[in-house]
CSV table of C-alpha atoms in Angstrom, one decimal:
chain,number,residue,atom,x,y,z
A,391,UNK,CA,61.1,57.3,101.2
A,392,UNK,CA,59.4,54.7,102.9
A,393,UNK,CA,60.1,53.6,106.6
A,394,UNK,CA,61.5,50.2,106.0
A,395,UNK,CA,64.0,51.9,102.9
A,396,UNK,CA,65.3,54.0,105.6
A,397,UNK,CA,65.7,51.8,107.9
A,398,UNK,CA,67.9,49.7,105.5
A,399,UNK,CA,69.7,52.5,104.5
A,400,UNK,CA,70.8,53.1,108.0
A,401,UNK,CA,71.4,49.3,108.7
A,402,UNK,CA,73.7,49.2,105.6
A,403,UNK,CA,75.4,52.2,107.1
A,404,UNK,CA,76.2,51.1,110.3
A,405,UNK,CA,77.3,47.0,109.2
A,406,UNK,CA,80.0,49.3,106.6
A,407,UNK,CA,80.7,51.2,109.6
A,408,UNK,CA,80.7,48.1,111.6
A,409,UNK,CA,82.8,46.2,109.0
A,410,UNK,CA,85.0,48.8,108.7
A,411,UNK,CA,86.2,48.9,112.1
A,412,UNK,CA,86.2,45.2,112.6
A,413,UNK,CA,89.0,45.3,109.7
A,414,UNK,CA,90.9,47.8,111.4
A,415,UNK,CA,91.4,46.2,114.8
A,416,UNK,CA,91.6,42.8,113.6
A,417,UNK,CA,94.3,44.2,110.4
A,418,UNK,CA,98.2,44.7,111.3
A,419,UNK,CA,99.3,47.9,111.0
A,420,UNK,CA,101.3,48.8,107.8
A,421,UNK,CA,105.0,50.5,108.3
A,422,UNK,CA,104.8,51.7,105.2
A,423,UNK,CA,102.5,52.2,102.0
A,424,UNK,CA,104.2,51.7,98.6
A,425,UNK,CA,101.7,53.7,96.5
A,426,UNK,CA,102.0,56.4,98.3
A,427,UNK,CA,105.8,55.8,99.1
A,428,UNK,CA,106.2,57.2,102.3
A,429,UNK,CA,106.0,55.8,106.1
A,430,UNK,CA,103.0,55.6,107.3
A,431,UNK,CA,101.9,56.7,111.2
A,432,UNK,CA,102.1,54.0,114.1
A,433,UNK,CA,99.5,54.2,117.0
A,434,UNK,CA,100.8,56.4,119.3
A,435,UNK,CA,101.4,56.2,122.8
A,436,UNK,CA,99.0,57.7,125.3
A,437,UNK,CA,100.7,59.8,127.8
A,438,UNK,CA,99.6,63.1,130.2
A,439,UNK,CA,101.9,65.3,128.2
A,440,UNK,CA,101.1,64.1,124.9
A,441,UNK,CA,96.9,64.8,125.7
A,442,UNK,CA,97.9,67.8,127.3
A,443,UNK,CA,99.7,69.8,124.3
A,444,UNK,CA,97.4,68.1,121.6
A,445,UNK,CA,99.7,65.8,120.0
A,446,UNK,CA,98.1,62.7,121.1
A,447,UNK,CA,94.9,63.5,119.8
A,448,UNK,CA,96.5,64.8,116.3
A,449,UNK,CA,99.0,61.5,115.8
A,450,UNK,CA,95.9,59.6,116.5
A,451,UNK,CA,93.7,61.0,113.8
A,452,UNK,CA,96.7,60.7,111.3
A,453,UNK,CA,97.0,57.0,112.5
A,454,UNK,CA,93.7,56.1,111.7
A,455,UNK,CA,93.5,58.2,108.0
A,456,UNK,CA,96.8,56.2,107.3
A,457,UNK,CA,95.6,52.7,108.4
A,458,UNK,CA,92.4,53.0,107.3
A,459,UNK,CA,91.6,49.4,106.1
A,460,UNK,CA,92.0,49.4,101.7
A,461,UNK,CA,93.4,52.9,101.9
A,462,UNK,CA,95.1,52.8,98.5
A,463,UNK,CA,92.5,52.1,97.0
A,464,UNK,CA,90.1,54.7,98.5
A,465,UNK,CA,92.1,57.2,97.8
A,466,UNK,CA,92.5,56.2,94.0
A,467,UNK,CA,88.6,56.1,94.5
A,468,UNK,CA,88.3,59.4,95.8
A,469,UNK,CA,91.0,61.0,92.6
A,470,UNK,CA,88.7,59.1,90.0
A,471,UNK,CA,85.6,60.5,91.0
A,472,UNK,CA,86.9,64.2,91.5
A,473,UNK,CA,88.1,63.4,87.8
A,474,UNK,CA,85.1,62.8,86.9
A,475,UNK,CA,83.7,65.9,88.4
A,476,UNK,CA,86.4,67.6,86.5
A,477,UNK,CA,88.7,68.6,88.9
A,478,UNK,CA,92.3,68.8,87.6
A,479,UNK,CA,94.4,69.7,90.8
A,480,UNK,CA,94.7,66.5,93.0
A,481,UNK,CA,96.9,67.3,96.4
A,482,UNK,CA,98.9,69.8,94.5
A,483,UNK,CA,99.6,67.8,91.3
A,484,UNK,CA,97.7,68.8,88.0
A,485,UNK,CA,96.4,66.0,86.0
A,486,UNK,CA,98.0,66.8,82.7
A,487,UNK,CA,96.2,64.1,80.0
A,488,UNK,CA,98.7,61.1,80.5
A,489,UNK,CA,101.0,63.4,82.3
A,490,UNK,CA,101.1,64.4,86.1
A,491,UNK,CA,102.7,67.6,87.0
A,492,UNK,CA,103.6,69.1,90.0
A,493,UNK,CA,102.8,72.7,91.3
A,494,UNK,CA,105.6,74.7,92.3
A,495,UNK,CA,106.1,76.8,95.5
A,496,UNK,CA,106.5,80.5,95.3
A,497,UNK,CA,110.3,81.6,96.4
A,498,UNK,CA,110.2,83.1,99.3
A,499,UNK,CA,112.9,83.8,101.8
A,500,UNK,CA,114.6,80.5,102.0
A,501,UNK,CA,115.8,80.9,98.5
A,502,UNK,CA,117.2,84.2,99.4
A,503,UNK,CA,118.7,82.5,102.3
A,504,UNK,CA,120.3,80.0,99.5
A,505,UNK,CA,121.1,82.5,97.2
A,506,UNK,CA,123.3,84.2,99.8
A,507,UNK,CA,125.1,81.2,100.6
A,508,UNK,CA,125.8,81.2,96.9
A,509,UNK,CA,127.6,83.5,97.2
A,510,UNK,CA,129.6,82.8,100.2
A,511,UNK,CA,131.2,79.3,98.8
A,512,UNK,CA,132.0,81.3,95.9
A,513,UNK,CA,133.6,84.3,98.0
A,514,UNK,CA,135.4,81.1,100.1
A,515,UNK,CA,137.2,79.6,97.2
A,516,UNK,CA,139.3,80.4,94.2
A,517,UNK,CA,138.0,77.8,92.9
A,518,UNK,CA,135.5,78.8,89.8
A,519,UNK,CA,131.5,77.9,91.3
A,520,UNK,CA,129.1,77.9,88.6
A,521,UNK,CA,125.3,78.3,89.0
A,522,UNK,CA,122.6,75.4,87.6
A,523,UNK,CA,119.1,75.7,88.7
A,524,UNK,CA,117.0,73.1,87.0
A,525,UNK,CA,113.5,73.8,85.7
A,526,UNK,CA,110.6,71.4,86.5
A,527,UNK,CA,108.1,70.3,83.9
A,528,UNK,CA,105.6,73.0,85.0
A,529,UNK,CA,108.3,75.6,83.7
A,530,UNK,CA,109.0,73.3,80.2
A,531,UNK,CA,105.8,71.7,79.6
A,532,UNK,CA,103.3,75.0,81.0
A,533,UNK,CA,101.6,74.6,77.6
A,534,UNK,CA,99.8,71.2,79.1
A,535,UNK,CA,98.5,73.0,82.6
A,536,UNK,CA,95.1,73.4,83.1
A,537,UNK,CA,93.4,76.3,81.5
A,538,UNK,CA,94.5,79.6,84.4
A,539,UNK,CA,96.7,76.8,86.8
A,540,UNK,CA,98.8,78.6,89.5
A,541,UNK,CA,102.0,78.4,88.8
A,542,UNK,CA,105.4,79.7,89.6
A,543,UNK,CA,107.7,81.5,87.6
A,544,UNK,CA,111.0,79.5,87.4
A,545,UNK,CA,112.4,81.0,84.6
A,546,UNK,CA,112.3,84.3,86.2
A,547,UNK,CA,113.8,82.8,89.5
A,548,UNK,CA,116.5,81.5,87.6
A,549,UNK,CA,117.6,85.4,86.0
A,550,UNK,CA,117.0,86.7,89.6
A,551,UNK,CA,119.1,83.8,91.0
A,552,UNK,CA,122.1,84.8,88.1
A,553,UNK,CA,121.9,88.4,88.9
A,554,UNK,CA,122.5,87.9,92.5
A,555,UNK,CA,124.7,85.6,92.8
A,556,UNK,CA,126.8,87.1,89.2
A,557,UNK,CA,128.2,84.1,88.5
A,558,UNK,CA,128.5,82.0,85.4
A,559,UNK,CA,125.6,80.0,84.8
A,560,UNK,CA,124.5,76.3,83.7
A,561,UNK,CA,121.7,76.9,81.0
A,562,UNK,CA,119.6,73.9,81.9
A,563,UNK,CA,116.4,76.4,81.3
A,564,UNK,CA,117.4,77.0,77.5
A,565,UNK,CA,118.5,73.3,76.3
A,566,UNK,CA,115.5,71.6,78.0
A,567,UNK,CA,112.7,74.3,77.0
A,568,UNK,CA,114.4,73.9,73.1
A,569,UNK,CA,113.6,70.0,73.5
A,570,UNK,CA,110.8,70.3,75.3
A,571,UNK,CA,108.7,68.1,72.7
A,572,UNK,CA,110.5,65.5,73.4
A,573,UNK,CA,109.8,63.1,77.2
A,574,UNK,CA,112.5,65.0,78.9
A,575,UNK,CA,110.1,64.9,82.5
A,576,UNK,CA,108.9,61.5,83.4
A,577,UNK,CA,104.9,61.4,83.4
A,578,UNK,CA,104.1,60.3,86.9
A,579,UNK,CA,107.4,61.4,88.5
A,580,UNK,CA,109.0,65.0,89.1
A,581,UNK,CA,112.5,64.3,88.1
A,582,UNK,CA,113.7,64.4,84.4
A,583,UNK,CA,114.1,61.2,82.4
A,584,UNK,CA,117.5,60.1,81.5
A,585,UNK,CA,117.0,61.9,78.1
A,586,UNK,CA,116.3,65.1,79.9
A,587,UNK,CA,119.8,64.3,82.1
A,588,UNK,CA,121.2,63.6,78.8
A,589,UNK,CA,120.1,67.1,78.1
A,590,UNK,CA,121.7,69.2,81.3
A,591,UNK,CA,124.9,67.2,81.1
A,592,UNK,CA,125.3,68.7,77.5
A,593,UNK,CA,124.4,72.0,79.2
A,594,UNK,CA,126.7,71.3,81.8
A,595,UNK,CA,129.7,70.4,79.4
A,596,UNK,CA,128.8,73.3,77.5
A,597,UNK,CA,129.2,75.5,80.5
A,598,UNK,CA,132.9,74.2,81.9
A,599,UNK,CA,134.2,74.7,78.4
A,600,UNK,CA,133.6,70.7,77.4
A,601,UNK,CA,132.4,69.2,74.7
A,602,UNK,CA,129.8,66.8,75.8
A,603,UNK,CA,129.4,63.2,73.9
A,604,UNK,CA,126.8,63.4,71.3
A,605,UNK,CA,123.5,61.6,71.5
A,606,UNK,CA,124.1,58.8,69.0
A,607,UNK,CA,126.8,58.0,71.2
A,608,UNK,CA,124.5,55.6,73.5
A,609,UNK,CA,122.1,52.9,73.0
A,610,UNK,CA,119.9,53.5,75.5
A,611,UNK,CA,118.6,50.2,77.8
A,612,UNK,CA,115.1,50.6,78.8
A,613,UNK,CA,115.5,48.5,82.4
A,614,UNK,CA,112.1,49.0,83.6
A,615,UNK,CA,108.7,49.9,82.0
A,616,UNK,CA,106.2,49.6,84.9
A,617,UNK,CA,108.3,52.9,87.2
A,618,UNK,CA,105.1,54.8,88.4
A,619,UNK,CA,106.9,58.0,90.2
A,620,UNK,CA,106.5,60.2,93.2
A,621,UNK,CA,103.7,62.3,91.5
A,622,UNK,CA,101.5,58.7,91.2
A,623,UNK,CA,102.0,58.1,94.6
A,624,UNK,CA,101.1,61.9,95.8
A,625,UNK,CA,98.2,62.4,94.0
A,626,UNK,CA,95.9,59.5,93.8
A,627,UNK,CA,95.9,59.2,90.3
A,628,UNK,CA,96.6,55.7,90.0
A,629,UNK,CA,95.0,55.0,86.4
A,630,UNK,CA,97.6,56.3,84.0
A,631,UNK,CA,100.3,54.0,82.7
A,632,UNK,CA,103.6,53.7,83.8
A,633,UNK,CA,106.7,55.2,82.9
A,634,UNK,CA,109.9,53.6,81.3
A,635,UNK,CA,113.1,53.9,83.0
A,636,UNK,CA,116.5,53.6,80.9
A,637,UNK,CA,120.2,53.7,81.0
A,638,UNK,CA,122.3,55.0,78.5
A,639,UNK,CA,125.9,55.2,80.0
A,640,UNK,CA,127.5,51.3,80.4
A,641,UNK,CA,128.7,51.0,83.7
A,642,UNK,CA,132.4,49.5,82.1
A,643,UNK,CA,135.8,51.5,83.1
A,644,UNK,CA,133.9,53.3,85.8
A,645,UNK,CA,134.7,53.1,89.6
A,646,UNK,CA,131.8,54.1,92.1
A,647,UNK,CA,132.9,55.3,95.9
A,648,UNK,CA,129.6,55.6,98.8
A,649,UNK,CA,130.1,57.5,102.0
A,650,UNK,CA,126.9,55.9,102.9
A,651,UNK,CA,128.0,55.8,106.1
A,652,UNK,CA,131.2,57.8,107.1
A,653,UNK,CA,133.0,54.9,105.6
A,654,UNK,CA,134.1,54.6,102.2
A,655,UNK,CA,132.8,51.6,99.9
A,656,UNK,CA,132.4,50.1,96.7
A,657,UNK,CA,129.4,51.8,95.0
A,658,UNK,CA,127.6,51.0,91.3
A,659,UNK,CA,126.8,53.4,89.0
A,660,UNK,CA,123.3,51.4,89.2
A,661,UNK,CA,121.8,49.8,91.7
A,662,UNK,CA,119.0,47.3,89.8
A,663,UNK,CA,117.8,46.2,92.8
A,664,UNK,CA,115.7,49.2,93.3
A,665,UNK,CA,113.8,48.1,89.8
A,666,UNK,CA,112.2,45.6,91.7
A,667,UNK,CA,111.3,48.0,94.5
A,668,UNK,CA,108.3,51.4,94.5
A,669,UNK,CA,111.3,53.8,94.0
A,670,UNK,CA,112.7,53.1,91.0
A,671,UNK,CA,114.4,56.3,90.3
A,672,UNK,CA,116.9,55.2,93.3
A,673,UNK,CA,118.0,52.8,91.2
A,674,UNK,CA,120.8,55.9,89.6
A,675,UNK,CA,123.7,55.3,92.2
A,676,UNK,CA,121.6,53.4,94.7
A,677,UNK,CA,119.6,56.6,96.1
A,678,UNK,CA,120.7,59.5,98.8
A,679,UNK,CA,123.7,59.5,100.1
A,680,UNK,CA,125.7,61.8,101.6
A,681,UNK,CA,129.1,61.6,99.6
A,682,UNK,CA,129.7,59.9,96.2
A,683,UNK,CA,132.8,60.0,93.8
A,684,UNK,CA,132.5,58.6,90.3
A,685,UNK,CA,136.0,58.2,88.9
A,686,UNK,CA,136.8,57.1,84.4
A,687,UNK,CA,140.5,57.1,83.6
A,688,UNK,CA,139.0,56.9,80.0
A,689,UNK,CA,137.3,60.3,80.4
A,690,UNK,CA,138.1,62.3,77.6
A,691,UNK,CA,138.9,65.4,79.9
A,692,UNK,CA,141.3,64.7,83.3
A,693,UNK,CA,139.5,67.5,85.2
A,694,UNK,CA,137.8,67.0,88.1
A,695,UNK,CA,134.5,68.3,88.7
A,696,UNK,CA,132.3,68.8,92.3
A,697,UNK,CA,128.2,69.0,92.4
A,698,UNK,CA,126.7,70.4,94.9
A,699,UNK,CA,123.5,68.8,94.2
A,700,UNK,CA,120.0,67.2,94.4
A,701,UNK,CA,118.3,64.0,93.5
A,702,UNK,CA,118.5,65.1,89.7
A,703,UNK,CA,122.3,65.0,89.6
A,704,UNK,CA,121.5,61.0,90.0
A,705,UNK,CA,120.6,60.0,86.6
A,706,UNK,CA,123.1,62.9,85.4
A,707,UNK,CA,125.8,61.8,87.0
A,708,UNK,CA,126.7,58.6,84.5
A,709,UNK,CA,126.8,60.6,81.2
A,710,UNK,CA,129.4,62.8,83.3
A,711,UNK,CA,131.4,60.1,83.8
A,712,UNK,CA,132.2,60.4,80.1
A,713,UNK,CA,133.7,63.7,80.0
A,714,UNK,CA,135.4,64.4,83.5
A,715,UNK,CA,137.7,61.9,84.8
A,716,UNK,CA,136.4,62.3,88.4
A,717,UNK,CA,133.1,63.7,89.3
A,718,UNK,CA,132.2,64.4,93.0
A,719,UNK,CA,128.6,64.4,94.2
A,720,UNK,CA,127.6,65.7,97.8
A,721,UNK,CA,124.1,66.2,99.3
A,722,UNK,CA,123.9,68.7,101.6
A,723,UNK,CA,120.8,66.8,103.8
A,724,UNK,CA,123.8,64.3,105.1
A,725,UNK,CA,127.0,66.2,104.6
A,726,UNK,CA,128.1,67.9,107.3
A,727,UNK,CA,131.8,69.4,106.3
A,728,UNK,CA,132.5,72.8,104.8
A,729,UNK,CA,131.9,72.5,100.8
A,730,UNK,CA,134.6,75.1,100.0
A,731,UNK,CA,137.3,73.1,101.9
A,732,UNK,CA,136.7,69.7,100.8
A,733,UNK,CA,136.7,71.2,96.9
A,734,UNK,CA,140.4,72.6,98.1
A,735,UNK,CA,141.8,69.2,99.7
A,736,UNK,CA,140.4,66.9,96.5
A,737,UNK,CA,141.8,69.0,94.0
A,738,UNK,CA,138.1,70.3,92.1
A,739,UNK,CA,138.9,72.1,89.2
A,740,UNK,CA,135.4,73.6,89.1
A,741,UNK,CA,132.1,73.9,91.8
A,742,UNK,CA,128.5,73.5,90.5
A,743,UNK,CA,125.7,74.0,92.4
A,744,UNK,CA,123.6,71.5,90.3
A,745,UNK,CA,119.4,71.7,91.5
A,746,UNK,CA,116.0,71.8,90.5
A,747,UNK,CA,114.2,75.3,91.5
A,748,UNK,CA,111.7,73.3,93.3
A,749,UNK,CA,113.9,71.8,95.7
A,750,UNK,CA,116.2,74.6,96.0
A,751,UNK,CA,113.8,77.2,96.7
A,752,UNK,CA,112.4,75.8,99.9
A,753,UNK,CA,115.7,73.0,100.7
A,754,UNK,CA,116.9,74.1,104.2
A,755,UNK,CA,120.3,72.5,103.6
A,756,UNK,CA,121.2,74.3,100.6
A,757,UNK,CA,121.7,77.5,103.2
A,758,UNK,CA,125.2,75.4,104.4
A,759,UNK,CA,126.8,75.9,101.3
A,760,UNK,CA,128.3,78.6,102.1
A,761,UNK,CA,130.3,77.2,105.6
């Protein structure tokens, strides 16, 4: 290498480095990045405390990773080339073909924690509690992991979780592994597709002693085709195409009540403004919330059903609507009452603890359950 190669080598380094940090200072900061779909960090503020415990030092290093000037794009850079070095794991999502797929935590002692609460709701009401633990596509689909990918064991949590708890059970595990050739998952997000809600409702249905609608019942409406999911936005991988997002139930005859925000109001079954939005999947019900009712005088049962639930009981929740005349949904994150007594005072005919193993496993809140 001659002298005056080296010496351009090291001015092109320093006018990128240069350039780079031009761009930063003279860029806005961004509250937020929608490929990733989280909020990004905000410079912080420089105080004696904050240098003196470490934080300072540690917000600032996270501030400039997250504004680092074309991020997005960098990081898609940095998943293609691993790709190309044939790496198959990308910030704990496995590249699948076309399909992205979460890895699963281990259970550990939170999920006992839950498990026990279980069993305290169902010890705090005579009201029947029924037990559905969902099963992520790294469970259904294991066949397309990477050759010797970790992976947890969710079918064997599941049995553990039946055995102790002994209650009666939601077979979400069996319907969806016996369609699992069919796009039950989305492929760049972790929840199910409205087919594979379709799916648990029936299992659900089947469960309480109902007989769920049948498929040929619904015309499905694809809304969206361009939903790229929480997996996309995790991982890097921004090459693969999008996902389609439909809805099967009409929203006709059906009356939607938020607790948004300690107040009752007018809710929709879905909220299409989110399909113009990164986070398409909030579109089912318009997203978290702590307290929603769904209520069909046309339902062709008149009981009255209570989930105690996750974000998958969102696209679930309209094809319920068809079989129980009202269907309660509360999320634990933003619900603060006892479980067991508001089933009592709205007249449930039946509890179910409705979520995915992933989030149940490690979900702090799901340990309230049992107040």
């Amino acid at each position: 290498m001659t002298k005056a190669y080296a010496r351009f080598l090291c001015g092109t380094f320093c006018a990128f480095l240069f350039g780079i940090g031009a761009l930063h200072l003279c860029l806005p900061d961004r509250e937020r990045s929608d490929t990733e779909n989280r909020t990004l960090q905000q410079a912080p503020t420089f105080t004696a405390a904050s240098v003196a415990d470490g934080t300072f030092m540690t917000e600032t290093e996270e501030y400039l990773a997250d504004q680092f000037p074309g991020r997005d794009g960098w990081t898609g850079l940095k998943a293609r080339a691993e790709q190309l070095l044939g790496k198959r794991e990308f910030r704990g999502v496995y590249l699948c073909g076309d399909t992205l797929i979460n890895r699963d935590d281990e259970p550990g002692e939170q999920a006992e924690r839950n498990l026990d609460a279980v069993r305290a709701l169902a010890e705090r009401t005579e009201i029947p509690v029924y037990l559905g633990l969902i099963p992520g596509a790294a469970e259904v689909w294991q066949d397309r992991l990477p050759a010797g990918a970790p992976r947890a064991d969710q079918a064997a949590f599941i049995r553990h979780a039946a055995e102790q708890t002994g209650l009666e059970t939601v077979d979400y595990l069996g319907v969806l592994t016996a369609h699992g050739n069919e796009p039950v998952y989305y492929r760049t997000d972790h929840h199910w597709t409205s087919l594979g809600a379709y799916y648990g409702y029936a299992a659900l249905c089947q469960a309480l002693g109902e007989e769920p609608e049948p498929l040929e019942a619904f015309s499905p409406e694809t809304v969206s085709d361009r939903f790229c999911g929480t997996l996309y936005s995790t991982s890097g991988v921004h090459w693969l195409p999008p996902d389609t997002i439909e809805y099967y139930v009409p929203e006709e005859g059906v009356s939607v009540t938020s607790w948004r925000s300690g107040a009752a109001e007018p809710g929709v079954l879905y909220d299409r403004s989110y399909l113009e939005k990164k986070d398409q999947y909030s579109s089912f019900l318009g997203g978290n919330q702590p307290l929603c009712v769904l209520e069909n005088d046309r339902a062709a049962s008149d009981r009255t059903i209570l989930l105690l639930r996750d974000s998958y009981a969102d696209s679930m929740a309209p094809f319920l609507t068809r079989t129980f005349a009202r269907v309660h949904l509360i999320d634990l994150r933003y619900f603060h009452r006892s479980p067991a007594e508001y089933a009592a005072e709205n007249g449930v005919d039946a509890v179910v603890v409705s979520y995915s193993v992933q989030s149940f496993v490690s979900e702090k809140s799901a340990s309230l359950m049992g107040r």
